[in-house]
Each structure stands twice: as structure tokens, then as C-alpha cells.
């Protein structure tokens, strides 16, 4: 099994900031905790406003299944309206090195 990282970068719409985005993520966080293979999630925001959302999974298959559910099962989540969809870069990458 190959560990994978789901890395999504984007900008927020309007005057929303990173703390606003985090505040509306309780449904996504709860959903992720129920998904097979979920390890952890981190959200950061760069000085230029780019939000980086990183989720660690046990495998690429787990990552793809979890991401698909966010778009379908959580289609009504308020997080989607806060994201400028034209700026989204979504990737699932296998981990090739790890240092704990």
C-alpha cells in the first residue's frame, strides 16, 4: 500500500480569508474522519492568499474515493461556495519518501 497526499490549492472568493474557510469546514472534517484510509488534514494560506489543503491517505485509491465523496456527498457544503473554482489545482500524489 502506497501512502498518498491529496494536495489542493485555490483562492477564496470575495473577501473571505483562511480563517473563514476553516470555520465552515466542520462537515468536511467530520466526513474525512469517517473515510477509510484517512490519516490527517492540514490547511494553510500563503501570503498571496493561496489556500493549500493537504490530506494524507493510506493509498491513492482511498484518496480518490474520499475526494469523490466531498464533491458528491457533500455537494451542498458551504466550503464550495467560498472557493474560486477557476483557481483550483487538485492532485493526488504517491509519497516516495517519508521521515518521521
PDB file of C-alpha atoms in Angstrom:
ATOM      1  CA  UNK A   1       0.000   0.000   0.000  1.00  0.00           C
ATOM      2  CA  UNK A   2       1.415   3.381  -1.012  1.00  0.00           C
ATOM      3  CA  UNK A   3       0.671   6.365   1.164  1.00  0.00           C
ATOM      4  CA  UNK A   4      -0.727   9.290  -0.813  1.00  0.00           C
ATOM      5  CA  UNK A   5      -1.193  13.015  -0.348  1.00  0.00           C
ATOM      6  CA  UNK A   6      -4.187  14.854  -1.712  1.00  0.00           C
ATOM      7  CA  UNK A   7      -2.991  18.403  -2.350  1.00  0.00           C
ATOM      8  CA  UNK A   8      -5.450  21.084  -3.403  1.00  0.00           C
ATOM      9  CA  UNK A   9      -4.567  24.731  -3.911  1.00  0.00           C
ATOM     10  CA  UNK A  10      -7.002  27.547  -4.615  1.00  0.00           C
ATOM     11  CA  UNK A  11      -8.020  31.118  -3.853  1.00  0.00           C
ATOM     12  CA  UNK A  12     -11.117  32.098  -1.946  1.00  0.00           C
ATOM     13  CA  UNK A  13     -13.951  34.197  -3.361  1.00  0.00           C
ATOM     14  CA  UNK A  14     -14.741  37.734  -2.255  1.00  0.00           C
ATOM     15  CA  UNK A  15     -13.251  38.946   0.987  1.00  0.00           C
ATOM     16  CA  UNK A  16     -13.029  35.539   2.638  1.00  0.00           C
ATOM     17  CA  UNK A  17      -9.826  34.644   4.451  1.00  0.00           C
ATOM     18  CA  UNK A  18      -8.311  31.378   5.552  1.00  0.00           C
ATOM     19  CA  UNK A  19      -9.890  31.526   8.999  1.00  0.00           C
ATOM     20  CA  UNK A  20     -13.323  32.000   7.373  1.00  0.00           C
ATOM     21  CA  UNK A  21     -12.702  28.932   5.238  1.00  0.00           C
ATOM     22  CA  UNK A  22     -11.583  26.812   8.193  1.00  0.00           C
ATOM     23  CA  UNK A  23     -14.663  27.898  10.156  1.00  0.00           C
ATOM     24  CA  UNK A  24     -17.049  26.341   7.608  1.00  0.00           C
ATOM     25  CA  UNK A  25     -15.149  23.061   7.252  1.00  0.00           C
ATOM     26  CA  UNK A  26     -16.711  21.152  10.149  1.00  0.00           C
ATOM     27  CA  UNK A  27     -18.815  18.989   7.799  1.00  0.00           C
ATOM     28  CA  UNK A  28     -15.791  18.173   5.620  1.00  0.00           C
ATOM     29  CA  UNK A  29     -13.668  17.360   8.663  1.00  0.00           C
ATOM     30  CA  UNK A  30     -16.364  15.093  10.087  1.00  0.00           C
ATOM     31  CA  UNK A  31     -16.738  13.352   6.717  1.00  0.00           C
ATOM     32  CA  UNK A  32     -12.991  12.801   6.347  1.00  0.00           C
ATOM     33  CA  UNK A  33     -12.771  11.195   9.793  1.00  0.00           C
ATOM     34  CA  UNK A  34     -15.231   8.511   8.635  1.00  0.00           C
ATOM     35  CA  UNK A  35     -13.365   7.652   5.429  1.00  0.00           C
ATOM     36  CA  UNK A  36     -11.242   4.512   5.158  1.00  0.00           C
ATOM     37  CA  UNK A  37      -7.555   5.330   4.903  1.00  0.00           C
ATOM     38  CA  UNK A  38      -7.810   8.897   6.219  1.00  0.00           C
ATOM     39  CA  UNK A  39      -4.722   9.899   8.238  1.00  0.00           C
ATOM     40  CA  UNK A  40      -4.703  13.667   8.728  1.00  0.00           C
ATOM     41  CA  UNK A  41      -5.536  17.036   7.161  1.00  0.00           C
ATOM     42  CA  UNK A  42      -3.723  20.394   7.200  1.00  0.00           C
ATOM     43  CA  UNK A  43      -4.880  23.743   5.770  1.00  0.00           C
ATOM     44  CA  UNK A  44      -2.525  26.672   5.232  1.00  0.00           C
ATOM     45  CA  UNK A  45      -2.731  30.022   3.490  1.00  0.00           C
ATOM     46  CA  UNK A  46       0.162  31.738   1.737  1.00  0.00           C
ATOM     47  CA  UNK A  47       0.814  35.484   1.811  1.00  0.00           C
ATOM     48  CA  UNK A  48      -0.708  35.829  -1.695  1.00  0.00           C
ATOM     49  CA  UNK A  49      -3.959  34.265  -0.473  1.00  0.00           C
ATOM     50  CA  UNK A  50      -3.395  30.785  -1.900  1.00  0.00           C
ATOM     51  CA  UNK A  51      -5.014  28.171   0.322  1.00  0.00           C
ATOM     52  CA  UNK A  52      -3.211  24.824   0.451  1.00  0.00           C
ATOM     53  CA  UNK A  53      -5.344  21.915   1.690  1.00  0.00           C
ATOM     54  CA  UNK A  54      -3.345  18.713   2.254  1.00  0.00           C
ATOM     55  CA  UNK A  55      -4.919  15.392   3.232  1.00  0.00           C
ATOM     56  CA  UNK A  56      -2.865  12.261   3.916  1.00  0.00           C
ATOM     57  CA  UNK A  57      -4.306   8.870   2.998  1.00  0.00           C
ATOM     58  CA  UNK A  58      -3.215   5.252   3.285  1.00  0.00           C
ATOM     59  CA  UNK A  59      -3.434   4.850  -0.502  1.00  0.00           C
ATOM     60  CA  UNK A  60      -4.213   6.632  -3.761  1.00  0.00           C
ATOM     61  CA  UNK A  61      -7.466   4.641  -4.003  1.00  0.00           C
ATOM     62  CA  UNK A  62      -8.541   5.878  -0.558  1.00  0.00           C
ATOM     63  CA  UNK A  63      -7.690   9.448  -1.578  1.00  0.00           C
ATOM     64  CA  UNK A  64      -9.699   9.252  -4.811  1.00  0.00           C
ATOM     65  CA  UNK A  65     -12.720   7.756  -3.038  1.00  0.00           C
ATOM     66  CA  UNK A  66     -12.588  10.373  -0.282  1.00  0.00           C
ATOM     67  CA  UNK A  67     -12.223  13.266  -2.718  1.00  0.00           C
ATOM     68  CA  UNK A  68     -15.100  11.989  -4.840  1.00  0.00           C
ATOM     69  CA  UNK A  69     -17.360  11.960  -1.787  1.00  0.00           C
ATOM     70  CA  UNK A  70     -16.561  15.579  -0.998  1.00  0.00           C
ATOM     71  CA  UNK A  71     -17.831  16.519  -4.449  1.00  0.00           C
ATOM     72  CA  UNK A  72     -20.930  14.286  -4.323  1.00  0.00           C
ATOM     73  CA  UNK A  73     -21.999  13.504  -0.749  1.00  0.00           C
ATOM     74  CA  UNK A  74     -21.001  16.990   0.413  1.00  0.00           C
ATOM     75  CA  UNK A  75     -22.071  18.861  -2.726  1.00  0.00           C
ATOM     76  CA  UNK A  76     -24.136  21.237  -0.592  1.00  0.00           C
ATOM     77  CA  UNK A  77     -21.306  22.117   1.773  1.00  0.00           C
ATOM     78  CA  UNK A  78     -20.685  25.848   2.211  1.00  0.00           C
ATOM     79  CA  UNK A  79     -16.982  25.307   1.506  1.00  0.00           C
ATOM     80  CA  UNK A  80     -17.666  25.002  -2.230  1.00  0.00           C
ATOM     81  CA  UNK A  81     -19.179  28.491  -2.485  1.00  0.00           C
ATOM     82  CA  UNK A  82     -16.110  30.022  -0.833  1.00  0.00           C
ATOM     83  CA  UNK A  83     -13.662  28.575  -3.374  1.00  0.00           C
ATOM     84  CA  UNK A  84     -12.854  30.371  -6.620  1.00  0.00           C
ATOM     85  CA  UNK A  85     -13.254  27.274  -8.811  1.00  0.00           C
ATOM     86  CA  UNK A  86     -11.173  28.818 -11.633  1.00  0.00           C
ATOM     87  CA  UNK A  87      -8.097  28.699  -9.367  1.00  0.00           C
ATOM     88  CA  UNK A  88      -8.341  25.088  -8.159  1.00  0.00           C
ATOM     89  CA  UNK A  89      -5.372  22.766  -8.681  1.00  0.00           C
ATOM     90  CA  UNK A  90      -6.158  19.271  -7.362  1.00  0.00           C
ATOM     91  CA  UNK A  91      -3.612  16.451  -7.225  1.00  0.00           C
ATOM     92  CA  UNK A  92      -3.221  13.065  -5.606  1.00  0.00           C
ATOM     93  CA  UNK A  93       0.421  12.081  -5.352  1.00  0.00           C
ATOM     94  CA  UNK A  94       2.097   8.931  -4.049  1.00  0.00           C
ATOM     95  CA  UNK A  95       4.546   9.500  -1.212  1.00  0.00           C
ATOM     96  CA  UNK A  96       8.037   8.492  -2.336  1.00  0.00           C
ATOM     97  CA  UNK A  97       9.890   9.420   0.861  1.00  0.00           C
ATOM     98  CA  UNK A  98       8.892   9.793   4.449  1.00  0.00           C
ATOM     99  CA  UNK A  99      10.843  10.853   7.543  1.00  0.00           C
ATOM    100  CA  UNK A 100       9.097  10.566  10.913  1.00  0.00           C
TER     101      UNK A 100
END
